[in-house]
Amino acid sequence: MGKLVLGLAVACAVGSCAIAAVMVGRRVRSRRRWWSVVRALDEFEEAASTPVGRLRQVVDAMAVEMHAGLASEGGSKLKMLLTFVDNLPDGSESGIYYALHVGGTNFRILRIQLGGQRSILGHDVERKPIPQHLMTRTSEEFFDFIALSLKEFVERKGNNLQPSQVRGNDLGFTFSFPVKQTSVSSGTLIKWTKGFAIDDMVEKDVVECLQKALSRRGLDMNVAALVNDSVGTLAVGHFYDKDTVAAVVIGTGTNACYLERADAIIKCQGLLTTSGGMVINMEWGNFWSSHLPRTSYDMDLDAESQNPNDQGFEKMISGMYLGDIVRRVICKMSLASDIFGPFSSKLSTRFVLSTPLMAAMHEDDSPDLSEVAKILEETLDIYVVPLKIRKLVVKICDVVTRRAARLAAAGIVGILKKIGRDGTGGITSGRIKGVRSGKLRRTVVAVEGGLYTSYTIFREYLNEAVAEILGEEIAPYVILKVMEDGAGIGAAMLAASNSARSVDTVQVL
Ligand code: BGC
């Protein structure tokens, strides 16, 4: 009997030891997996880091590339496109104008009433999603949809106009893609960006396509200004504040434009403008420099994109891509460990995690990060994630957003450097002058796009980085101003200042 009890006791002890050993083994393995994930995050953070020294290299590279793009056609990845906008609105414009803004996932139709003296008396906007299938079909289908939407809008909003208020049927058209302009109201599409792929449109005159669709719909309207969204934003910025010299868009895509001296546009010898200057659409989304902190996730995203080797800066900064970079990091971590539970196939789906969802996780301020848990569950099929893993997800969002905002800030300071507003004296013949010889002047940069206007952390990182790069002596002279709906309103203002004819009423035939 005694032997039996002893035997049982020994067996139990051996069993417990074995269980304990398995548990300890599991815990060690799981801790090792956790540390491998932490290491992966550290490596990512290091590769994506943007210390001020690196940002200053990006600033210099941007200024040098701008110079090269102005020197010769194809001289740089920065296209530095002419816009034929030589005079920006000054606030004296008056009358009622319509505008169309096509650019991202939504398009907008606007009607604004300008009252002179820098005032906007009325402002109607309608936002409509562009049906996904139209983004890759024919130009005729695409423009028919736009023309029909405009016609319905004009019919709804135009009825109660006093004839004296209407300045005619001039329309401002904001088309937020790279266009080679041939005048202020014509230009051909160079290429699509942001997931659009209507092949028969490339190299076609954008205004001609819209104008034909308008007449198919019996709409008597005349496109008086064709503008990039960055140019529209600059126009509205200047309307309110004449110190506005540049504009930046950070939304689905990203871009910037600024006012350049005509004689600095070397590739266009003999360019004469009444003001002596012209707005240049930089198409900075395509900027590239070896100083950009590129990670393996960026390379994969680029290789799998519709436009590999193109829009490199945009792919690190804009709303179309940030969520997808975060998804890629989570996907890699989930493949290498079980910290997110069993692997979810959703993690392999491109663009399943949109940037607004990523921003919502980043800005989740609940103590248990319940929003993060909800989004992981509803969007990525990742269930029951402990708090420590939710915090890790927030950290990934932070690394991606911080890099994007700081690179955009470096881009902005690059423009200021090119035009001598960064306090260093700018650049001459591609060489950077080191001395602080520039006279300090109040300088306003108009900013539009959801990342800056609606994503607080992004905006704070960007503002902070601009001040950090410029230093405390110069920073107070540089003001970033939000221009909500600026792209569309600015196009209507440019239609006002460029309108060649003056007709009294809007006619819908
Ligand atoms: C386009 C630009 C546009 C920017 C912001 C980019 O993808 O190439 O023309 O201004 O997006 O919408």
mmCIF file of N, CA, C and O and ligand atoms in Angstrom, residues 81 101-104 175-179 191-194 228-231 249-256 281 283-286 311 314 318 321, ligand 1:
data_model
loop_
_atom_site.group_PDB
_atom_site.id
_atom_site.type_symbol
_atom_site.label_atom_id
_atom_site.label_comp_id
_atom_site.label_asym_id
_atom_site.label_seq_id
_atom_site.Cartn_x
_atom_site.Cartn_y
_atom_site.Cartn_z
ATOM 1 N N LEU A 81 5.285 71.603 -63.923
ATOM 2 C CA LEU A 81 4.427 71.920 -65.071
ATOM 3 C C LEU A 81 3.963 73.380 -65.073
ATOM 4 O O LEU A 81 3.612 73.931 -64.023
ATOM 5 N N HIS A 101 -14.759 69.523 -59.236
ATOM 6 C CA HIS A 101 -13.462 69.074 -58.719
ATOM 7 C C HIS A 101 -13.403 67.545 -58.799
ATOM 8 O O HIS A 101 -14.113 66.854 -58.076
ATOM 9 N N VAL A 102 -12.578 67.066 -59.710
ATOM 10 C CA VAL A 102 -12.408 65.621 -59.877
ATOM 11 C C VAL A 102 -10.993 65.276 -59.439
ATOM 12 O O VAL A 102 -10.039 65.906 -59.900
ATOM 13 N N GLY A 103 -10.866 64.294 -58.547
ATOM 14 C CA GLY A 103 -9.492 64.043 -58.111
ATOM 15 C C GLY A 103 -9.288 62.783 -57.318
ATOM 16 O O GLY A 103 -8.376 62.038 -57.583
ATOM 17 N N GLY A 104 -10.112 62.543 -56.364
ATOM 18 C CA GLY A 104 -9.878 61.374 -55.515
ATOM 19 C C GLY A 104 -11.069 60.439 -55.594
ATOM 20 O O GLY A 104 -11.661 60.260 -56.656
ATOM 21 N N PHE A 175 -8.928 69.442 -61.950
ATOM 22 C CA PHE A 175 -8.653 68.070 -62.365
ATOM 23 C C PHE A 175 -7.323 67.706 -61.707
ATOM 24 O O PHE A 175 -6.266 68.197 -62.094
ATOM 25 N N SER A 176 -7.397 66.838 -60.701
ATOM 26 C CA SER A 176 -6.224 66.633 -59.830
ATOM 27 C C SER A 176 -5.325 65.489 -60.287
ATOM 28 O O SER A 176 -5.100 64.514 -59.541
ATOM 29 N N PHE A 177 -4.836 65.629 -61.497
ATOM 30 C CA PHE A 177 -3.902 64.642 -62.065
ATOM 31 C C PHE A 177 -2.867 65.426 -62.871
ATOM 32 O O PHE A 177 -3.111 66.589 -63.206
ATOM 33 N N PRO A 178 -1.748 64.778 -63.214
ATOM 34 C CA PRO A 178 -0.732 65.535 -63.956
ATOM 35 C C PRO A 178 -1.215 65.867 -65.380
ATOM 36 O O PRO A 178 -1.541 64.961 -66.145
ATOM 37 N N VAL A 179 -1.265 67.150 -65.674
ATOM 38 C CA VAL A 179 -1.752 67.607 -66.979
ATOM 39 C C VAL A 179 -0.721 68.552 -67.586
ATOM 40 O O VAL A 179 -0.208 69.432 -66.898
ATOM 41 N N LYS A 191 -0.590 61.261 -67.246
ATOM 42 C CA LYS A 191 -0.750 59.894 -66.735
ATOM 43 C C LYS A 191 -1.774 59.948 -65.608
ATOM 44 O O LYS A 191 -2.049 61.015 -65.044
ATOM 45 N N TRP A 192 -2.294 58.806 -65.273
ATOM 46 C CA TRP A 192 -3.206 58.724 -64.135
ATOM 47 C C TRP A 192 -2.408 58.437 -62.873
ATOM 48 O O TRP A 192 -1.312 57.867 -62.939
ATOM 49 N N THR A 193 -2.987 58.803 -61.740
ATOM 50 C CA THR A 193 -2.419 58.424 -60.438
ATOM 51 C C THR A 193 -3.587 57.982 -59.560
ATOM 52 O O THR A 193 -4.731 57.974 -60.016
ATOM 53 N N LYS A 194 -3.327 57.647 -58.316
ATOM 54 C CA LYS A 194 -4.349 57.354 -57.294
ATOM 55 C C LYS A 194 -5.355 56.273 -57.696
ATOM 56 O O LYS A 194 -6.534 56.360 -57.363
ATOM 57 N N ASN A 228 -5.123 72.365 -61.515
ATOM 58 C CA ASN A 228 -4.777 71.298 -60.580
ATOM 59 C C ASN A 228 -5.334 71.690 -59.202
ATOM 60 O O ASN A 228 -5.492 72.879 -58.917
ATOM 61 N N ASP A 229 -5.604 70.690 -58.336
ATOM 62 C CA ASP A 229 -6.162 71.039 -57.019
ATOM 63 C C ASP A 229 -5.196 71.904 -56.195
ATOM 64 O O ASP A 229 -5.624 72.788 -55.448
ATOM 65 N N SER A 230 -3.892 71.677 -56.370
ATOM 66 C CA SER A 230 -2.952 72.503 -55.607
ATOM 67 C C SER A 230 -3.047 73.965 -56.072
ATOM 68 O O SER A 230 -2.965 74.897 -55.266
ATOM 69 N N VAL A 231 -3.277 74.151 -57.381
ATOM 70 C CA VAL A 231 -3.359 75.512 -57.926
ATOM 71 C C VAL A 231 -4.647 76.195 -57.427
ATOM 72 O O VAL A 231 -4.639 77.383 -57.059
ATOM 73 N N VAL A 249 -1.332 69.985 -51.214
ATOM 74 C CA VAL A 249 -2.505 69.128 -51.012
ATOM 75 C C VAL A 249 -2.004 67.809 -50.425
ATOM 76 O O VAL A 249 -1.060 67.201 -50.954
ATOM 77 N N ILE A 250 -2.624 67.400 -49.321
ATOM 78 C CA ILE A 250 -2.278 66.081 -48.751
ATOM 79 C C ILE A 250 -3.588 65.358 -48.473
ATOM 80 O O ILE A 250 -4.179 65.463 -47.392
ATOM 81 N N GLY A 251 -4.082 64.690 -49.508
ATOM 82 C CA GLY A 251 -5.332 63.948 -49.384
ATOM 83 C C GLY A 251 -5.098 62.541 -49.903
ATOM 84 O O GLY A 251 -4.111 61.897 -49.524
ATOM 85 N N THR A 252 -5.979 62.081 -50.780
ATOM 86 C CA THR A 252 -5.782 60.762 -51.395
ATOM 87 C C THR A 252 -4.412 60.714 -52.062
ATOM 88 O O THR A 252 -3.663 59.748 -51.959
ATOM 89 N N GLY A 253 -4.090 61.804 -52.765
ATOM 90 C CA GLY A 253 -2.750 61.954 -53.351
ATOM 91 C C GLY A 253 -2.095 63.170 -52.723
ATOM 92 O O GLY A 253 -2.671 63.812 -51.839
ATOM 93 N N THR A 254 -0.897 63.485 -53.175
ATOM 94 C CA THR A 254 -0.257 64.697 -52.647
ATOM 95 C C THR A 254 0.457 65.464 -53.756
ATOM 96 O O THR A 254 0.921 64.878 -54.738
ATOM 97 N N ASN A 255 0.502 66.786 -53.578
ATOM 98 C CA ASN A 255 1.113 67.636 -54.591
ATOM 99 C C ASN A 255 1.340 69.026 -54.000
ATOM 100 O O ASN A 255 0.833 69.328 -52.911
ATOM 101 N N ALA A 256 2.099 69.835 -54.748
ATOM 102 C CA ALA A 256 2.310 71.214 -54.316
ATOM 103 C C ALA A 256 2.510 72.098 -55.534
ATOM 104 O O ALA A 256 2.888 71.620 -56.612
ATOM 105 N N ASN A 281 2.965 73.904 -61.245
ATOM 106 C CA ASN A 281 2.438 72.684 -60.620
ATOM 107 C C ASN A 281 3.594 71.685 -60.556
ATOM 108 O O ASN A 281 4.017 71.131 -61.553
ATOM 109 N N GLU A 283 3.897 68.663 -59.220
ATOM 110 C CA GLU A 283 3.651 67.210 -59.217
ATOM 111 C C GLU A 283 4.679 66.542 -58.294
ATOM 112 O O GLU A 283 5.375 65.589 -58.677
ATOM 113 N N TRP A 284 4.722 67.022 -57.049
ATOM 114 C CA TRP A 284 5.759 66.540 -56.139
ATOM 115 C C TRP A 284 5.534 65.094 -55.682
ATOM 116 O O TRP A 284 6.429 64.480 -55.104
ATOM 117 N N GLY A 285 4.372 64.549 -55.966
ATOM 118 C CA GLY A 285 4.128 63.146 -55.622
ATOM 119 C C GLY A 285 5.160 62.227 -56.266
ATOM 120 O O GLY A 285 5.443 61.131 -55.788
ATOM 121 N N ASN A 286 5.755 62.703 -57.378
ATOM 122 C CA ASN A 286 6.719 61.875 -58.106
ATOM 123 C C ASN A 286 8.162 62.165 -57.686
ATOM 124 O O ASN A 286 9.096 61.585 -58.240
ATOM 125 N N GLN A 311 5.563 58.025 -58.518
ATOM 126 C CA GLN A 311 4.882 58.618 -57.358
ATOM 127 C C GLN A 311 5.463 58.104 -56.034
ATOM 128 O O GLN A 311 4.730 57.823 -55.090
ATOM 129 N N GLU A 314 4.645 60.318 -53.021
ATOM 130 C CA GLU A 314 3.213 60.168 -52.721
ATOM 131 C C GLU A 314 2.935 58.866 -51.973
ATOM 132 O O GLU A 314 2.136 58.828 -51.034
ATOM 133 N N SER A 318 0.703 59.972 -48.810
ATOM 134 C CA SER A 318 -0.710 60.331 -48.995
ATOM 135 C C SER A 318 -1.695 59.282 -48.493
ATOM 136 O O SER A 318 -1.352 58.130 -48.222
ATOM 137 N N TYR A 321 -2.202 55.561 -49.432
ATOM 138 C CA TYR A 321 -1.238 54.504 -49.129
ATOM 139 C C TYR A 321 -0.949 54.232 -47.644
ATOM 140 O O TYR A 321 -0.510 53.138 -47.310
HETATM 141 C C1 BGC B 1 -1.735 63.985 -58.659
HETATM 142 C C2 BGC B 1 -1.710 65.497 -58.532
HETATM 143 C C3 BGC B 1 -2.685 65.938 -57.476
HETATM 144 C C4 BGC B 1 -2.436 65.204 -56.182
HETATM 145 C C5 BGC B 1 -3.393 65.602 -55.070
HETATM 146 C C6 BGC B 1 -1.562 63.336 -57.304
HETATM 147 O O1 BGC B 1 -1.722 61.943 -57.401
HETATM 148 O O2 BGC B 1 -0.727 63.546 -59.524
HETATM 149 O O3 BGC B 1 -1.993 66.112 -59.763
HETATM 150 O O4 BGC B 1 -2.562 67.316 -57.310
HETATM 151 O O5 BGC B 1 -2.546 63.819 -56.390
HETATM 152 O O6 BGC B 1 -4.699 65.368 -55.402
#
